[in-house]
XYZ file of C-alpha atoms in Angstrom:
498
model
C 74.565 93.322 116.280
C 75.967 94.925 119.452
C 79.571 96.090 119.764
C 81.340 97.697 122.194
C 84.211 99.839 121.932
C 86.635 101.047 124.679
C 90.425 102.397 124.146
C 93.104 100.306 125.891
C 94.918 101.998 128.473
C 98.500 101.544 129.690
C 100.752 102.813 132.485
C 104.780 102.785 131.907
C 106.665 104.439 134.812
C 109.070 107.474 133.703
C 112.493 108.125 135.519
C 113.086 111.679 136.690
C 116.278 113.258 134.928
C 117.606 116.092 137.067
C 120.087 118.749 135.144
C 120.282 121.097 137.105
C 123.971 121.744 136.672
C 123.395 122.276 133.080
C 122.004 125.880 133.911
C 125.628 127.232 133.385
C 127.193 128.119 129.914
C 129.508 130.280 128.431
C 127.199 131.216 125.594
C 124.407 133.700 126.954
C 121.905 131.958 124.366
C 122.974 127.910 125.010
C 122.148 129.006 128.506
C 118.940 130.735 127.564
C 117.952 127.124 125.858
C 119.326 124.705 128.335
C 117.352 126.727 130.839
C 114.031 126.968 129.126
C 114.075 123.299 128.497
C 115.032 122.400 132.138
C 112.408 124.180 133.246
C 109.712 122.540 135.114
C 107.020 123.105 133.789
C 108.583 122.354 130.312
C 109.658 119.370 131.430
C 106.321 118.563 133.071
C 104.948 119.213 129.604
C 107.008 116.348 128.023
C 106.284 114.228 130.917
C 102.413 114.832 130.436
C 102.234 114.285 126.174
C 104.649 110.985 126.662
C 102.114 109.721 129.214
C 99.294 110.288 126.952
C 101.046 108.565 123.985
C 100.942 105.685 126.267
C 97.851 106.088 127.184
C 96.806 105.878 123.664
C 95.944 102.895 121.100
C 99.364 101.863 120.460
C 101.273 98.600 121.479
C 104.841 98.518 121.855
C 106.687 97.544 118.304
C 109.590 96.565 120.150
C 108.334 93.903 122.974
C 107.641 90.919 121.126
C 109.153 87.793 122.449
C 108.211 84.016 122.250
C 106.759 82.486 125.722
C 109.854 81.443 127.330
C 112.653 83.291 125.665
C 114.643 86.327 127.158
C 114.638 89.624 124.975
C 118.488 89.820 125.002
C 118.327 85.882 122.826
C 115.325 87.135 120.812
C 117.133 90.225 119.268
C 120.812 88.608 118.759
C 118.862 85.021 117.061
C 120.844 84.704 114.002
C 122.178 88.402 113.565
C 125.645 87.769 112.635
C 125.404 91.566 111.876
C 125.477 92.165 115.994
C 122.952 95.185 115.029
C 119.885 94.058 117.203
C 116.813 92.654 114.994
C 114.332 95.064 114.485
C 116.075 98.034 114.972
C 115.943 100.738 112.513
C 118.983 102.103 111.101
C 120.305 105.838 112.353
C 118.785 108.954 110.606
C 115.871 107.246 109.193
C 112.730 109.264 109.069
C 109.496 108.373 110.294
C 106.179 106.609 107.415
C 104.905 110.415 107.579
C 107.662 112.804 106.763
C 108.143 109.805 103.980
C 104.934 110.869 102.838
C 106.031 114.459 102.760
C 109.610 113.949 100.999
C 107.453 112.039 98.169
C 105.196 114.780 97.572
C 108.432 117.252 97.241
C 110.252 114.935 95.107
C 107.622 114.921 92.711
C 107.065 110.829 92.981
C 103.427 109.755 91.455
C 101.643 107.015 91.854
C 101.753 104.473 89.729
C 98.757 103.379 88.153
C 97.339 99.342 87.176
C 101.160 97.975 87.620
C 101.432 94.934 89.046
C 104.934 92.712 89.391
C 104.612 89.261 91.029
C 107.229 88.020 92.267
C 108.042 84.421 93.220
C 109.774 82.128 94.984
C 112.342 81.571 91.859
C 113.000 84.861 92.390
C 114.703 84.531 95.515
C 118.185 85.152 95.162
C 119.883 84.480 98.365
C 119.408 83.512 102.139
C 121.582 83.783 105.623
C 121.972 80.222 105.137
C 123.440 78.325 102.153
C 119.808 76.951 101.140
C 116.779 78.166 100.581
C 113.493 76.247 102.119
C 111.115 75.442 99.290
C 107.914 73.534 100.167
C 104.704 71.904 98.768
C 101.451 71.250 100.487
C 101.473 73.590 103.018
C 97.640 74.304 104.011
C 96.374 73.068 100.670
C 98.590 75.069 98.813
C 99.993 72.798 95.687
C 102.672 74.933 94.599
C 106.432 75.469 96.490
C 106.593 77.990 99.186
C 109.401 79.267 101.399
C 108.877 77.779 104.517
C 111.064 80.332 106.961
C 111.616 79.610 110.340
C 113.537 80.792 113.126
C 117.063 79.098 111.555
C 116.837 81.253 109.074
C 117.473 84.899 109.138
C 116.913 86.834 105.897
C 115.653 86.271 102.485
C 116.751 88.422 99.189
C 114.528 88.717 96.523
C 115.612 89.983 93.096
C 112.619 91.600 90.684
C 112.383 94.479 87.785
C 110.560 97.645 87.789
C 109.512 99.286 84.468
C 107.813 102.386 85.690
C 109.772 104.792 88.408
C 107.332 106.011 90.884
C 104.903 104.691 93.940
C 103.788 101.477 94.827
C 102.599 99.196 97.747
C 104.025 95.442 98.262
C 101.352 92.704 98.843
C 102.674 89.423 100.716
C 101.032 86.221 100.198
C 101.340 84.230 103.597
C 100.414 81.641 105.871
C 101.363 81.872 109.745
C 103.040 78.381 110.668
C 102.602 77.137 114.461
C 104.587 78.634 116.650
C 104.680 80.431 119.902
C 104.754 83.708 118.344
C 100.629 85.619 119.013
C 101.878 86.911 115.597
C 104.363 86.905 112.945
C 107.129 89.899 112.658
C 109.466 90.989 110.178
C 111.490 93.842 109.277
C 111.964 95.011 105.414
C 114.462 96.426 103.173
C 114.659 97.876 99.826
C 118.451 97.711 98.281
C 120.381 97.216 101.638
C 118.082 100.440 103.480
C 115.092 101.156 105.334
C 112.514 103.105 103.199
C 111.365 104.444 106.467
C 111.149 103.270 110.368
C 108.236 101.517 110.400
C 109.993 98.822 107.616
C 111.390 97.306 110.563
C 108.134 95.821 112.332
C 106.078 94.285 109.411
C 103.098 92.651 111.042
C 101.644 89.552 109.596
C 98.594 88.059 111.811
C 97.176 84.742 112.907
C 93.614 84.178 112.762
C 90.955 82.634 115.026
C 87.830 81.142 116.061
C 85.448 80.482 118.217
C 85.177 76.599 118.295
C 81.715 76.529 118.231
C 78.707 78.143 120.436
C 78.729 78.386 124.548
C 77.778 76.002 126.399
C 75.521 75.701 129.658
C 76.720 75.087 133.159
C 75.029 73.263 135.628
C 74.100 77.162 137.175
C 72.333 77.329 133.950
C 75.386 79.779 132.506
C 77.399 80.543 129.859
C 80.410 79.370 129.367
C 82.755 80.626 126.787
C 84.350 77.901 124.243
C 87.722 77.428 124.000
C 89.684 79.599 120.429
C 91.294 77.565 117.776
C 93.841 79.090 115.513
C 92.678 79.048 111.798
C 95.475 78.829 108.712
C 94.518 80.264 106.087
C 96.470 81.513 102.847
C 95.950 85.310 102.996
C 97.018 88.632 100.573
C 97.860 91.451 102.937
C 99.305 94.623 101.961
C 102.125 95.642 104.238
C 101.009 98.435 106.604
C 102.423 99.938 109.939
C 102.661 98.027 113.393
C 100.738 100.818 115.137
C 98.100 101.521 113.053
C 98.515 105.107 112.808
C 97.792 105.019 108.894
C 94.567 103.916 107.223
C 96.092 102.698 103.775
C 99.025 100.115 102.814
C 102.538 101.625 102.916
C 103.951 103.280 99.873
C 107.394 102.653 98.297
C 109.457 104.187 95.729
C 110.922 101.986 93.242
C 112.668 103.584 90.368
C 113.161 101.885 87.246
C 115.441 98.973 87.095
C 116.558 96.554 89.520
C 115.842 95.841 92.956
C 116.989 94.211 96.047
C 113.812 93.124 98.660
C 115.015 91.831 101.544
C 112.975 90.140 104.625
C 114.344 90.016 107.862
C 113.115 87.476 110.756
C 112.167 89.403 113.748
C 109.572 86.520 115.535
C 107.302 83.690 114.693
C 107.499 81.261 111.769
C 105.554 81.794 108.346
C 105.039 80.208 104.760
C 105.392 82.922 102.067
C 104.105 82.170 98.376
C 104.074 85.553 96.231
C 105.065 88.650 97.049
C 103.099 91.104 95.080
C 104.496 94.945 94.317
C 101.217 96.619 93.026
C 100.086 100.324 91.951
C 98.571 101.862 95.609
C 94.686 100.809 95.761
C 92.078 103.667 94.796
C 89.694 104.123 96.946
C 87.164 106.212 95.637
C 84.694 109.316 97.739
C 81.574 108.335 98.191
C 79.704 110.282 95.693
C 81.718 108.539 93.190
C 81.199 105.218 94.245
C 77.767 105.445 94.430
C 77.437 106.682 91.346
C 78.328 103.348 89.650
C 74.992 102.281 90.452
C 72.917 105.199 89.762
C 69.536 104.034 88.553
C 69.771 101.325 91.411
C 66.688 102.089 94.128
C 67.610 101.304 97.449
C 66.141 97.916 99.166
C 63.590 99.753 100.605
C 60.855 97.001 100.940
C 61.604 95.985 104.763
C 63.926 93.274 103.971
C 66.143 93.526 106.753
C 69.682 91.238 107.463
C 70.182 91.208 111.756
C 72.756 89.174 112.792
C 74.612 88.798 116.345
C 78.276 89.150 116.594
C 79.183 87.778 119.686
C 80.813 84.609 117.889
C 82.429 86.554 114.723
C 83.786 84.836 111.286
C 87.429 85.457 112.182
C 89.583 87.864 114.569
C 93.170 87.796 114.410
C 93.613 88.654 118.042
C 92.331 85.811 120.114
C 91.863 87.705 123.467
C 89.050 89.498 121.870
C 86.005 87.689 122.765
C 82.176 87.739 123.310
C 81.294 89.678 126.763
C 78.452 89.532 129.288
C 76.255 92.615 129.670
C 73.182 92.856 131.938
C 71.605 95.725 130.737
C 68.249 94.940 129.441
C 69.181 96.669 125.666
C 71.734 93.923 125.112
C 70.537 90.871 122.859
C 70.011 88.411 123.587
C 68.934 89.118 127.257
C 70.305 87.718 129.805
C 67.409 87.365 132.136
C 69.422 86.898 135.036
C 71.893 84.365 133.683
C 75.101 85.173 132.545
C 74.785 85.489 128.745
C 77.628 86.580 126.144
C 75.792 89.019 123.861
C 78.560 91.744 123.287
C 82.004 91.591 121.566
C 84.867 93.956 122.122
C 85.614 96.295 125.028
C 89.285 96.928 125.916
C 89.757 93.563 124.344
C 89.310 95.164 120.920
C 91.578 98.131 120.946
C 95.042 97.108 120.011
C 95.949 98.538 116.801
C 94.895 96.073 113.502
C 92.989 94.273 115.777
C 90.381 92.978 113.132
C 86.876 90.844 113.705
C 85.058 89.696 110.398
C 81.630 88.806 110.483
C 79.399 86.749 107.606
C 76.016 87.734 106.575
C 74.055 86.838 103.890
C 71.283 88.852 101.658
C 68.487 87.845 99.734
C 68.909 90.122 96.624
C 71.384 92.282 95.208
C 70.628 95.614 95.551
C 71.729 98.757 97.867
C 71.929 98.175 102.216
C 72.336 100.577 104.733
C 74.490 99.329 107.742
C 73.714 99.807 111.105
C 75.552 98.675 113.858
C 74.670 98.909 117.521
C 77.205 99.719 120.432
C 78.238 101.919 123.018
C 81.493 103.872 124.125
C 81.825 104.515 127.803
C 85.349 103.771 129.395
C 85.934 105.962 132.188
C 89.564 106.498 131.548
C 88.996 107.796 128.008
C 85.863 109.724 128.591
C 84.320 111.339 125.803
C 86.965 110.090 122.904
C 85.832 108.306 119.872
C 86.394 104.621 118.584
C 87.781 104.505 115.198
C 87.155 101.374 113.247
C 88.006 100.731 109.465
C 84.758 99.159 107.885
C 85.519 96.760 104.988
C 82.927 94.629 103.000
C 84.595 91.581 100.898
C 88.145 92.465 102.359
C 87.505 96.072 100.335
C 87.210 99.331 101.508
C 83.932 100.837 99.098
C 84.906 104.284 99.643
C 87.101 106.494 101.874
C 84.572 108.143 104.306
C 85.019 104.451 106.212
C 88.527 103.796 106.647
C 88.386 105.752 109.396
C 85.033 105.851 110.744
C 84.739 106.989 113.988
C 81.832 105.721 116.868
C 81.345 108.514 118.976
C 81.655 108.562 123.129
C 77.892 107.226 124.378
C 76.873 105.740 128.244
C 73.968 104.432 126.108
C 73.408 101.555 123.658
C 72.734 103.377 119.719
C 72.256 102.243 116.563
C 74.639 103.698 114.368
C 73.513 103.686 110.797
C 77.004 104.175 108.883
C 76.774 107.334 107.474
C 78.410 111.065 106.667
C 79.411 114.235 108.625
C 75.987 115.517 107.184
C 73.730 112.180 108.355
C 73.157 110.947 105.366
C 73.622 107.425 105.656
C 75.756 105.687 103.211
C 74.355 102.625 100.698
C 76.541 99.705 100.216
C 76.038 97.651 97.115
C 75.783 94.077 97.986
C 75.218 91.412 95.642
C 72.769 88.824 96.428
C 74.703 85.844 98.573
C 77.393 85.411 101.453
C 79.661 88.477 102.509
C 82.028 89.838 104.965
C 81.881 92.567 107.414
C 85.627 93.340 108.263
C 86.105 96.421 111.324
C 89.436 97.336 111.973
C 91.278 99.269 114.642
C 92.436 102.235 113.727
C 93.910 105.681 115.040
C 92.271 108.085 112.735
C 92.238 111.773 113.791
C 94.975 110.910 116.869
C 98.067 109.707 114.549
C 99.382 112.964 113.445
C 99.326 114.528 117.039
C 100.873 111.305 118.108
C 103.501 110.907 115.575
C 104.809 114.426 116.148
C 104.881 113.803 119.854
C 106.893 110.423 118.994
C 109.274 112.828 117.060
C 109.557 115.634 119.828
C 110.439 113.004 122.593
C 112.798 111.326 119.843
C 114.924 114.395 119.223
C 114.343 115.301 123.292
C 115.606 111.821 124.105
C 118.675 112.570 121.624
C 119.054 115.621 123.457
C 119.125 114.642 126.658
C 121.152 111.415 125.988
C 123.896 113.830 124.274
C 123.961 116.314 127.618
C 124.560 113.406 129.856
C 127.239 112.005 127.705
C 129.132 115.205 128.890
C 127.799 115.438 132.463
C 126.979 112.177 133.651
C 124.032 111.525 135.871
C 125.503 113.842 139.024
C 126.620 117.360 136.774
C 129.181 119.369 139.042
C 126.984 122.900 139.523
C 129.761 124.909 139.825
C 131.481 123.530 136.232
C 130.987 124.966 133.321
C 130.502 122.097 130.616
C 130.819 124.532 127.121
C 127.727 122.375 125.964
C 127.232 123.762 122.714
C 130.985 123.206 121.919
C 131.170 119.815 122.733
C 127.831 118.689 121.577
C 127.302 119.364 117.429
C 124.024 120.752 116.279
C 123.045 121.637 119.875
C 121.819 124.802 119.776
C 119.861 123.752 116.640
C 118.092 121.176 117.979
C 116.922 122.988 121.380
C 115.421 125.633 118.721
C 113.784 122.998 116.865
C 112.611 121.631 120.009
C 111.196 125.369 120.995
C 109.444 125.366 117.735
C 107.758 121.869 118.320
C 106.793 123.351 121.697
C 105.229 126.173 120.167
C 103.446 124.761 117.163
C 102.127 121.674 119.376
């Protein structure tokens, strides 16, 4: 199987702010922090890690709009609130330092839990109805089937057990002009955390069938077809900047789960608030099948993956490359024997492959690629690998393909080399490999929150300037702006610890 990975890059422009009349203050030390951050350099620092961020695997949460609509209709559509859809209420913290005010409060996990919740259980709409239908896609019970006219959906359910858990949403994406579905969710009238309000839910695609030949005696591509299916999916961030589902505190008693429409139409069955998966090391996983000898008799599975099982992006597609490594060869003609590229870098972006095995027993994987985009030189690919929809242990949810010019074959394996068995029973499987940022999301996060609480900053200082400050006026900043002085020295101590 050959793969290629390559990072997606992207260029936004950045207008120059010029405060140069903020230098004066009548407190020695609002001066000595206006000045450091208007310095230059600092500000060339900014300028340099926002760039990068943008540079980086992450698409825009906030740009979705259907072919042929303006922005300014898509985010007032139904919001009788006049609070643009999608946005994220003031003070809310980011999916990480959620993580962190868990772990202080002393909030477990919760452990084999699960509450399904169904469409009876929806309480109330934006409209006076609620949208209950049979036979979509096969399915024979009632579903909501939510479109555009409607704007949010309340559903009521009862927790037993205070403490962590993940929500599941069963779904099916209706046509629409949407590339994929978006909604925003809260939990008793508030967002658990910003990244509640862009919930992705994804179409699928296909192939429809194999290339054909042209009269030159080349390939030519076939045309993608979308592919409903009824699909489980845990809810997880837009970006991809974390590996697992999303966590959410429910404490015991009753709760309030409300959806919000944000773009493209969907059918939702059950919604699904489980314990959080374990995923177990690999040492322990393995160890379920001690006394199990590896398939070491030469039976080997090789499979191309130009044409995959199922992608839910539909731009990624199979790719021409001459070099004589790449199977099949091309032999002069153009032949599509790759898949990915910068086509398969958007974060989620997911490609499934099927396989089959002759017996159960234990497999190594080994995939062959390369990892040579020039304006990412040298950084890795990070790909969550899934068998069955499952991730078999944690050392592959974030697996990372390092930086080669050269075609390799990867055998999956540890820090150490040591490749890792999968257990695969005998029959038909998936391969799942996800897009994911791995070792980059931290760094990126905090740079998100620096420019945030710069942004904030800045915004505040211009409130009491405007764009042209007088130089020779002296603005008493840090008595007119609250928290000021605080948030220059948390800015200093971003700086510093960056």
């Amino acid at each position: 199987m050959a793969i290629k990975h390559e990072y997606n890059n992207r260029f936004a422009g950045i207008r120059q702010i010029h405060p140069s009349a903020l230098y004066r203050s009548s407190n020695r030390r609002a001066s000595e922090l206006i000045k450091y951050f208007m310095d230059k350099r600092t500000i060339k620092y900014y300028l340099v890690i926002y760039i990068l961020s943008i540079f980086s695997l992450i698409s825009p949460a906030y740009s979705v709009a259907r072919s042929g609509e303006m922005l300014r209709d898509k985010f007032v559509r139904g919001n009788q609130s006049g609070v643009p859809i999608g946005s994220v209420q003031t003070g809310v913290i980011s999916y990480l330092n959620k993580i962190k005010q868990y772990e202080e409060n002393g909030y477990p996990d919760t452990k084999g839990a699960e509450i399904k919740i169904g469409v009876d259980s929806i309480m109330r709409s934006s409209n006076s109805n609620i949208p209950l239908k049979d036979g979509i896609n096969g399915m024979k019970e009632a579903v909501l089937e939510w479109n555009e006219g409607y704007e949010w959906f309340e559903w009521e359910f009862e927790v037993n057990d205070g403490g962590l858990y993940e929500v599941h949403i069963e779904y099916c994406a209706l046509p629409s002009n949407a590339t994929y579905i978006q909604r925003e969710i809260t939990i008793d009238g508030e967002f658990p955390f910003k990244e509640a309000a862009n919930i992705p839910f994804y179409r699928f695609y296909r192939d429809d069938g194999k290339a054909s030949i042209n009269y030159e005696g080349n390939e030519v591509r076939p045309k993608q077809i979308e592919i409903p299916i009824w699909k489980i999916s845990p809810i997880f961030d837009i970006n991809g900047m974390h590996s697992t589902a999303l966590k959410f505190y429910f404490s015991r008693g009753k709760h309030i789960l409300r959806l919000t429409y944000v773009d493209g139409d969907v059918a939702i069955g059950n919604i699904f608030v489980r314990s959080p998966e374990v995923i177990p090391l690999y040492e322990d996983s393995i160890k379920q099948h001690n006394g199990m000898a590896y398939n070491n008799e030469g039976k080997t599975v090789n499979f191309q993956v130009e044409y995959p099982y199922l992608k839910n992006n539909m731009t990624i597609r199979a790719e021409y490359d001459a070099d004589p490594c790449s199977e099949p060869s091309s032999r002069g003609y153009i032949r599509y024997n790759i898949i990915g590229g910068w086509r398969w870098s958007n974060p989620n972006d997911e490609i499934s492959f099927k396989f089959t095995v002759p017996e159960t027993g234990l497999y190594k994987i080994a995939i062959k690629y390369k990892k040579d985009d020039s304006e990412m030189t040298h950084f890795p690919a990070v790909r969550q690998i899934s068998v069955d929809s499952l991730v078999p242990f944690r050392e592959v949810l974030e697996y990372r393909f390092e930086y080669t010019r050269e075609w390799k074959n990867e055998i999956l394996c540890s820090k150490d080399k040591k490749p890792f068995l999968f257990y695969l029973e005998k029959g038909e499987h998936t391969l799942e490999m996800t897009v994911k940022m791995g070792v980059y999301a931290k760094p990126v996060e905090n740079i998100y929150e620096t420019l945030d609480l710069l942004s904030g900053v800045v915004s505040d200082i211009m409130k009491q300037t405007g764009t042209e400050p007088d130089l020779n006026f002296d603005y008493d900043l840090e008595e007119k702006i609250p928290g000021l002085l605080e948030n220059l020295e948390k800015l200093i101590h971003m700086n510093q610890t960056s």
